Coordinates of C-alpha atoms in Angstrom, one line a residue:
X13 CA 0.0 0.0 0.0
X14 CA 1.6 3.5 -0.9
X15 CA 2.6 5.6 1.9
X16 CA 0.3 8.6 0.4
X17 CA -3.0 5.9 0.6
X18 CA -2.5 5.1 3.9
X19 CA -2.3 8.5 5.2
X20 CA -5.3 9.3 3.1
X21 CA -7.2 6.0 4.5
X22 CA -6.2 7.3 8.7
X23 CA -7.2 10.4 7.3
X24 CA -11.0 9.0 6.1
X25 CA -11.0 6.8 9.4
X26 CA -10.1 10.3 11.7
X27 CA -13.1 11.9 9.7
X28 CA -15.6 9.1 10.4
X29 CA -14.5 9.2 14.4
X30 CA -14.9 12.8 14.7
X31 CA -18.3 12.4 12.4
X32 CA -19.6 9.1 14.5
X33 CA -19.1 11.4 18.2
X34 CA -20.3 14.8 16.9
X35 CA -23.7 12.5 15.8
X36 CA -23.7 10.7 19.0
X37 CA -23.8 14.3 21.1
X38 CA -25.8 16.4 18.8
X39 CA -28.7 16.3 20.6
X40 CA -27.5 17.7 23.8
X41 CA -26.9 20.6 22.0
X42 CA -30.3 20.3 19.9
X43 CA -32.9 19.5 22.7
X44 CA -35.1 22.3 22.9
X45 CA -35.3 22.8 19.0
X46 CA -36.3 19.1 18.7
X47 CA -38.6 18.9 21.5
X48 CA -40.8 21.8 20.6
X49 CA -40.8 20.6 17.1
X50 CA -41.1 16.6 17.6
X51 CA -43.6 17.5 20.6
X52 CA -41.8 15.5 22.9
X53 CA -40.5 16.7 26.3
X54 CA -36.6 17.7 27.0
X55 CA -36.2 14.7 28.9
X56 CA -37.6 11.9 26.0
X57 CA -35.1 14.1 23.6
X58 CA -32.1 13.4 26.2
X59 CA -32.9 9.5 26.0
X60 CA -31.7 10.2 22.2
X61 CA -28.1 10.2 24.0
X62 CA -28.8 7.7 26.6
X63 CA -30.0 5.3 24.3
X64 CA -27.4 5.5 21.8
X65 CA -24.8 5.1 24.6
X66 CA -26.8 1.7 26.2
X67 CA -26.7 0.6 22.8
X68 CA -23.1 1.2 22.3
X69 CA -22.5 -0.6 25.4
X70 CA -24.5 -3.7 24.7
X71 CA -24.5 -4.3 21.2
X72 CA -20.4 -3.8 21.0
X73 CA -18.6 -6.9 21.7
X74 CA -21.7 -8.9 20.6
X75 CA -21.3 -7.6 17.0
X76 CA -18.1 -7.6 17.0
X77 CA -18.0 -10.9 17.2
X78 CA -20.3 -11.7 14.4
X79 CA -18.5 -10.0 11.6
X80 CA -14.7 -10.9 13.2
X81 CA -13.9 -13.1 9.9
X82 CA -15.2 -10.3 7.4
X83 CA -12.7 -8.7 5.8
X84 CA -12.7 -4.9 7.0
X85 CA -12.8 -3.2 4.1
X86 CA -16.4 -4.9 3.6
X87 CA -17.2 -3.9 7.6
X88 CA -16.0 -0.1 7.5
X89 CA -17.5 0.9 4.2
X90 CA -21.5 -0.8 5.6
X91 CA -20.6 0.9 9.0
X92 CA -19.9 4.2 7.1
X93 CA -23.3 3.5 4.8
X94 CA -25.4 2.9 8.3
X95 CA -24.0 6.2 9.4
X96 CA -24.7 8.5 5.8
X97 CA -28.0 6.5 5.7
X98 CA -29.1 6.7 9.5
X99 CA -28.5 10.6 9.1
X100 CA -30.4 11.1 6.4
X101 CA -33.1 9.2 8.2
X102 CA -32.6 11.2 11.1
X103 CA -33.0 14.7 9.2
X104 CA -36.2 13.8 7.3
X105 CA -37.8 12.4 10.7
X106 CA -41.6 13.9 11.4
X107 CA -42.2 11.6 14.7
X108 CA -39.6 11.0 17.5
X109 CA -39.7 7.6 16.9
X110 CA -38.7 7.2 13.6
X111 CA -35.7 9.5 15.5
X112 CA -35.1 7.1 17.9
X113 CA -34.7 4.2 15.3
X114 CA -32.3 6.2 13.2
X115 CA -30.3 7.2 16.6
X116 CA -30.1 3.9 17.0
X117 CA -28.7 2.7 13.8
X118 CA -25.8 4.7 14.2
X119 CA -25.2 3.6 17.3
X120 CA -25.0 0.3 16.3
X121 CA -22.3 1.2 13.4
X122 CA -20.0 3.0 16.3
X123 CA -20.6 0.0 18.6
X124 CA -18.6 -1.6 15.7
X125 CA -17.1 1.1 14.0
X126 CA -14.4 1.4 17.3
X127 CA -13.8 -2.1 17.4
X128 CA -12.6 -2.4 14.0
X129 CA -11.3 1.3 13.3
X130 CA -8.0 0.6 16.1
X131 CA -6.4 -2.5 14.2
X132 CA -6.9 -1.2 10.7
X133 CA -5.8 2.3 11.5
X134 CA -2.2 1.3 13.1
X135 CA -1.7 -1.8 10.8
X136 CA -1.0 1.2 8.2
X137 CA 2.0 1.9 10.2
X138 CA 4.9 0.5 11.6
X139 CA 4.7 -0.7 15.6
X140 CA 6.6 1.7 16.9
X141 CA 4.1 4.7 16.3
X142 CA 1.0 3.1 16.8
X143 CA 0.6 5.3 20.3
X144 CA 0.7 8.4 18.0
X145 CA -1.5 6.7 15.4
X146 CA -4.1 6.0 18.4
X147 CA -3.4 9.5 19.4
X148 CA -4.6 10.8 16.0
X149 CA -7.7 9.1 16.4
X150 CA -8.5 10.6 19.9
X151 CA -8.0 14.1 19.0
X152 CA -9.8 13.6 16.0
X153 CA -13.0 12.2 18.3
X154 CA -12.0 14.9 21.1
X155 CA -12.7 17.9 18.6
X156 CA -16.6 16.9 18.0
X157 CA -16.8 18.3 21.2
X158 CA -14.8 21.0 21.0
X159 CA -15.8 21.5 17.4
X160 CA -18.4 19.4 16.3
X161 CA -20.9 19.8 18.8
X162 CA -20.5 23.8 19.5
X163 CA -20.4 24.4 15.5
X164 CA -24.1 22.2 15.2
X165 CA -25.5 23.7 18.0
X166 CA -24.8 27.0 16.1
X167 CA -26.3 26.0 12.7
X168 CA -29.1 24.5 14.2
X169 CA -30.1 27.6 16.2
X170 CA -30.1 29.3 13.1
X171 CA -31.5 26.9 10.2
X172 CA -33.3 24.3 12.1
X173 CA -32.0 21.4 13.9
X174 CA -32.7 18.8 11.0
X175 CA -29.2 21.0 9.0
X176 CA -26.8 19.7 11.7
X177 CA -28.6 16.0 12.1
X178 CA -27.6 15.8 8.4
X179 CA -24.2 17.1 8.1
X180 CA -22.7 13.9 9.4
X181 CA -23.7 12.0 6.5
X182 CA -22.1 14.4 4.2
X183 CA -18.9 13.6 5.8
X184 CA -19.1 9.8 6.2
X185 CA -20.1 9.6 2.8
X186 CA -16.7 10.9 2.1
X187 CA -15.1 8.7 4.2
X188 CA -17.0 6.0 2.6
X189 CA -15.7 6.4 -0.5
X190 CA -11.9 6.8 0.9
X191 CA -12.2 3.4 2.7
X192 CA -13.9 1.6 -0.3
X193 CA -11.3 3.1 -3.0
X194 CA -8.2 3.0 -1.5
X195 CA -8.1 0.0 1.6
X196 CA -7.0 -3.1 0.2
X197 CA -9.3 -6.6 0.9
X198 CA -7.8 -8.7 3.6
X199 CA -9.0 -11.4 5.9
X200 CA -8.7 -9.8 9.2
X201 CA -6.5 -12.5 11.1
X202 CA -3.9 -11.2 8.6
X203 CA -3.5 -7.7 9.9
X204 CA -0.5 -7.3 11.7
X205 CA -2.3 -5.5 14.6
X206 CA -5.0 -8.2 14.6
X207 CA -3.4 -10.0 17.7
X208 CA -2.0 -8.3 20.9
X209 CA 1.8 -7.7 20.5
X210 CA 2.2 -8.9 24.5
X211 CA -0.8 -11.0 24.8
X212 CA -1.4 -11.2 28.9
X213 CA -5.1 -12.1 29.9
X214 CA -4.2 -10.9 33.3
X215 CA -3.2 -7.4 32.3
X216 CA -6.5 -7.4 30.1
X217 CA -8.9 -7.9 33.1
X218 CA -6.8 -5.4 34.8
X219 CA -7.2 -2.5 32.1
X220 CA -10.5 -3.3 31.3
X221 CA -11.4 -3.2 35.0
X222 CA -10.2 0.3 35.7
X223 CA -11.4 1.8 32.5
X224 CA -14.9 0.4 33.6
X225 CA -14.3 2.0 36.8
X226 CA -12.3 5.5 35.5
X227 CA -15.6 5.9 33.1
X228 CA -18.3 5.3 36.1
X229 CA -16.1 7.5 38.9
X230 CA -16.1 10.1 35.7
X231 CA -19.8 10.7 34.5
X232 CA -21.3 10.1 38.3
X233 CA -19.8 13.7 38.1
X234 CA -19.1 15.0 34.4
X235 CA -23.4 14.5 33.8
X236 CA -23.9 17.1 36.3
X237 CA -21.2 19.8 36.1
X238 CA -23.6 22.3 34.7
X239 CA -25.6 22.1 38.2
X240 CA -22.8 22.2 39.9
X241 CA -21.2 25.4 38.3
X242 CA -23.9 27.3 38.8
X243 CA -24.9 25.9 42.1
X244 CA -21.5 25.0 44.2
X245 CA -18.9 27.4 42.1
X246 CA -21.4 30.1 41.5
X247 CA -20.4 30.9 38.2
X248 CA -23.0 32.7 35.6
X249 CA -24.6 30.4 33.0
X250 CA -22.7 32.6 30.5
X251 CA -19.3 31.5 32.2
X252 CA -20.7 28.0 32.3
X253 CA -20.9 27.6 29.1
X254 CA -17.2 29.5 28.1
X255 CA -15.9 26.6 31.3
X256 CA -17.9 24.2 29.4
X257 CA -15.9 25.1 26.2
X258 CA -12.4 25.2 28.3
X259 CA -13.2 21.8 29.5
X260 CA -13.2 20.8 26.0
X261 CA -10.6 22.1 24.8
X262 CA -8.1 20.6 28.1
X263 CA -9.5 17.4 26.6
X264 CA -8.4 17.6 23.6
X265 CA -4.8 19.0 24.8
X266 CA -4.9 15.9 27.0
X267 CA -5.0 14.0 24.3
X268 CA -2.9 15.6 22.0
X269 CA -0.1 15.7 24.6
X270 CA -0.7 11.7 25.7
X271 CA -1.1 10.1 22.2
X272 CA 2.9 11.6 21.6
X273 CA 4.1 10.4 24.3
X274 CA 1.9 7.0 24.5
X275 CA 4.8 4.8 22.5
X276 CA 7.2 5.5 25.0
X277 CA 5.2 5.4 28.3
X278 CA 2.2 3.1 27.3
X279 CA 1.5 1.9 30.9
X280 CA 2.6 5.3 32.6
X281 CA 0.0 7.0 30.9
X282 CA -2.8 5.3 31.8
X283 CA -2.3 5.2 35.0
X284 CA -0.9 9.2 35.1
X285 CA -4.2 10.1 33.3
X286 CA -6.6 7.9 36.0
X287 CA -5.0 9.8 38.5
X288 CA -5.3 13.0 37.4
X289 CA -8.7 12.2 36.8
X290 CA -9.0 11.6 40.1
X291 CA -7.4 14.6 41.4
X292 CA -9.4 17.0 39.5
X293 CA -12.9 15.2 40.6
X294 CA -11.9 15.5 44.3
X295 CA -10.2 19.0 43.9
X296 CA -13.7 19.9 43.1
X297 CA -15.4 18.2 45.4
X298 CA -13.0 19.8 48.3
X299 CA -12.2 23.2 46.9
X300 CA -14.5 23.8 44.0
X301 CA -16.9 26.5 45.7
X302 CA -13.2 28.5 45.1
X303 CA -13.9 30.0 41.5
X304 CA -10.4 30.0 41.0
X305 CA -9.8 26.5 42.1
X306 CA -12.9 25.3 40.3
X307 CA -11.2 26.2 37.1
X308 CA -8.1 24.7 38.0
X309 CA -9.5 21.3 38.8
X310 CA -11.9 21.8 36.2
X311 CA -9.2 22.2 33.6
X312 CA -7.2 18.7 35.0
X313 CA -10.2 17.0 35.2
X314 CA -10.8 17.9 31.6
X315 CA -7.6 17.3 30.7
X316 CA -7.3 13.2 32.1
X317 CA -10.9 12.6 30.7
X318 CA -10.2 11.9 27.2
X319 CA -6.8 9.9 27.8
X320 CA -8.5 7.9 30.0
X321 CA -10.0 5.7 27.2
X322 CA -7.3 6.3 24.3
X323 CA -4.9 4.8 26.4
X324 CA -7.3 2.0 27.5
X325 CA -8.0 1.4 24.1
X326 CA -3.7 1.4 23.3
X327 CA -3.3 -0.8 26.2
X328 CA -5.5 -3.4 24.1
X329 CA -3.6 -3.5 21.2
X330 CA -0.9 -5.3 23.5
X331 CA -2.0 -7.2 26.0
X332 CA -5.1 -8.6 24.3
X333 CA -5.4 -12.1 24.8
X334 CA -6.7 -12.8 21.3
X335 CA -7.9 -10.7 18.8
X336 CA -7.3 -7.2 19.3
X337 CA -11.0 -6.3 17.8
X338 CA -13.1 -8.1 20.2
X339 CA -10.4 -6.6 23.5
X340 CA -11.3 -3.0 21.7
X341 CA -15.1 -3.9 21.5
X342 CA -15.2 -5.4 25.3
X343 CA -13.1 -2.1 26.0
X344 CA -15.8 -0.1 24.3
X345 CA -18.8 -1.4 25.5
X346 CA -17.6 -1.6 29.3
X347 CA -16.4 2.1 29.2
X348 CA -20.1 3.1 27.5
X349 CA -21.5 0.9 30.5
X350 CA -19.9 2.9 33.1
X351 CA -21.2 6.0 31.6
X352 CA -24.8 5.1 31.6
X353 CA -24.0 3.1 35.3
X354 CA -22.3 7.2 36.4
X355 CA -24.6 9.1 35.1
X356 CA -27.3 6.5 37.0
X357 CA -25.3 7.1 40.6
X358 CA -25.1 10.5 40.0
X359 CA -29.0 10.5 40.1
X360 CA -29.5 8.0 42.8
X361 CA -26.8 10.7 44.6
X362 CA -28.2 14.0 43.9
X363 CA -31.8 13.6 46.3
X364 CA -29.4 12.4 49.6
X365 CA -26.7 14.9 49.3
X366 CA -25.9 18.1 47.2
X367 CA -24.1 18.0 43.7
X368 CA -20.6 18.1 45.4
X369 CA -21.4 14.3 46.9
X370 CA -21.3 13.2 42.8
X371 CA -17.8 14.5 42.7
X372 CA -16.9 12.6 45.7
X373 CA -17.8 9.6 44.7
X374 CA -16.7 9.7 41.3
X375 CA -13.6 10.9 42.8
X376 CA -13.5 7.7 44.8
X377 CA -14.5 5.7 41.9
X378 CA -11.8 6.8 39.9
X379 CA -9.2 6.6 42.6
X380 CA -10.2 2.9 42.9
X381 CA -9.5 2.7 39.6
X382 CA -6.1 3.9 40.3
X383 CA -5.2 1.5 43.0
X384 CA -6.4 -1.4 40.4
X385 CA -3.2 -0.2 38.0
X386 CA -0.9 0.6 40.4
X387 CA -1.5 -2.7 42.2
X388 CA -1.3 -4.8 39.3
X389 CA 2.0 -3.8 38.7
X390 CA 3.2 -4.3 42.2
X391 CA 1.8 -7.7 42.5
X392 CA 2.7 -8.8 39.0
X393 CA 3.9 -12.3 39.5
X394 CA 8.2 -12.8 38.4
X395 CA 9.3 -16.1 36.9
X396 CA 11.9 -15.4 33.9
X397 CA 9.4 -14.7 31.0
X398 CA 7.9 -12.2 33.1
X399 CA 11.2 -10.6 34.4
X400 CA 11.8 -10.1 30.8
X401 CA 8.8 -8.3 29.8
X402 CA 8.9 -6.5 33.2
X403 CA 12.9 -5.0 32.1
X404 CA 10.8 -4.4 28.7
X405 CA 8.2 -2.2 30.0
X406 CA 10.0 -0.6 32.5
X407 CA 12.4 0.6 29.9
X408 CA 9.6 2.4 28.1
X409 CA 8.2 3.6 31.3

């Protein structure tokens, strides 16, 4: 394959991620333009994102699964004509369930899409970038929010919220095309980042244990920062919303800043980011009626958020005990479940105790998930196979 076709084919795949999350959050933006106009309360239009993410988190390793022996060519080019076609669907939609059905046909082509999306992307490349080639990926996925979502918001305020809805199939139709031109058919087995590079099944429990529990400890807090902006920091809901925009934007220089150092320091940074995770979601909880601390912990908060999952997701890639698409999809759809299970707590939390008791249990969540890493490494049984890889790791670390 020529160096200037795969560029162009990470290229289509960073397009569809940032396409696939801006569709996923749209509605958040969009719900009072589509309630008064589907006649549905703000609450049924939320369940467009709950939903989607439920069905992320069920449906991933599941499909995965079924279509493991398809070549991925074939799988990325019908996930990329579920999203144009979903889109379109989702546009034209007069009744809020015909909405709901097209919300959920895209979610069942990300459920898939970032299963197969990981191995293809960095089998364009050699090993030793693939952190930076993951890191590509996350930015590209961090910016619908900074980007994606703010800039549809916009254009639905002003042209309807339908517009916004179906911009996303403009661009996967051009990523469509991309993938179905230029990637070559394979059986997937032959990919050389189709098996883990350091297969370890007890690593694998351990990662996908603390991302499960990084994600909870996260949106038991993240779902209701708005509330407690306004109601612990006393901020303005103009300033909210510029935080709000700050937040996104430490995300995506989170990941920007992890996915080029991830090759060197693959385990350091997953643990580094949990932690700061951590720090920022009990900085708030303990300081965060401080405007000036609020920010602070708002902005490291923000900023471990996003490399939370990418380096979860890079962590897959070598220690998955089989096939590196169904670790990514198990990844996937236990990090999707501890959303919806976070932004559950955070409601069960809210009626006994005011919105800073979120933040400090998703501050304890996350520094649970902490002690999972850091324990696994200290406990890590020797033996001279292990002693090897251990001097390996530690030399990138």
């Amino acid at each position: 394959m020529r160096p200037a076709h795969r560029w162009a084919v990470l290229a289509a795949l960073m397009l569809a991620a940032f396409t696939l999350n801006t569709a996923e959050n749209l509605p958040a933006g969009l719900l009072e333009l589509m309630s008064g106009d589907l006649r549905v309360s703000v609450s049924a239009v939320g369940l467009l994102v709950t939903g989607y993410g439920a069905t992320v988190a069920v449906a991933s390793l599941p499909l995965a699964h079924a279509v493991r022996s398809v070549p991925r060519r074939h799988v990325l080019t019908g996930l990329l004509a579920a999203l144009v076609v979903s889109s379109l669907v989702a546009a034209l939609a007069t009744s809020y369930w015909v909405l709901l059905a097209a919300r959920l046909l895209t979610a069942l082509a990300q459920a898939v899409f970032w299963a197969v999306m990981g191995p293809v992307a960095v089998g364009l490349f050699p090993p030793e970038v693939r952190g930076r080639v993951v890191g590509a990926l996350s930015v590209a996925g961090s910016l619908a929010l900074v980007l994606g979502v703010p800039a549809g918001t916009w254009l639905g305020r002003h042209s309807g919220w339908q517009v916004p809805v179906a911009v996303p199939a403009a661009l996967g139709l051009v990523s469509l095309v991309t993938v179905a031109v230029l990637l070559p058919t394979s059986r997937p087995e032959e990919a050389s980042a189709a098996y883990g590079t350091h297969p370890d099944a007890r690593r694998f429990g351990i990662v996908l244990t603390a991302g499960a529990l990084s994600a909870t400890g996260a949106f038991t807090g993240f779902t209701y920062l708005v509330k407690f902006l306004g109601d612990v920091s006393g901020f303005p809901a103009g300033a909210v919303n510029v935080l709000l925009v700050a937040f996104g934007l430490a995300c995506l220089a989170g990941v920007s800043v992890t996915g080029a150092l991830l090759d060197r320091f693959p385990q350091a940074a997953l643990t580094a980011a949990v932690g700061i995770q951590a720090v920022g979601m009990l900085g708030l909880y303990a300081a965060g009626s401080e405007p000036v601390a609020a920010v602070v912990f708002l902005t490291l908060m923000g900023g471990a958020l996003g490399p939370v999952f990418m380096t979860t997701q890079n962590a897959m890639l070598y220690c998955a005990p089989g096939r590196t698409d169904i670790a990514l999809a198990a990844n996937s759809g236990l990090y999707n479940a501890g959303i919806a299970a976070g932004a559950a707590l955070g409601a069960l939390i809210l009626p006994l105790a005011d919105v800073r008791g979120a933040f400090l249990a998703g501050g304890l969540l996350t520094t649970g998930a902490c002690a999972v890493l850091l324990g696994g490494r200290l406990l890590r049984p020797a033996g001279p196979e292990r002693a090897g890889e251990r001097r390996d790791r530690l030399d990138r670390a």
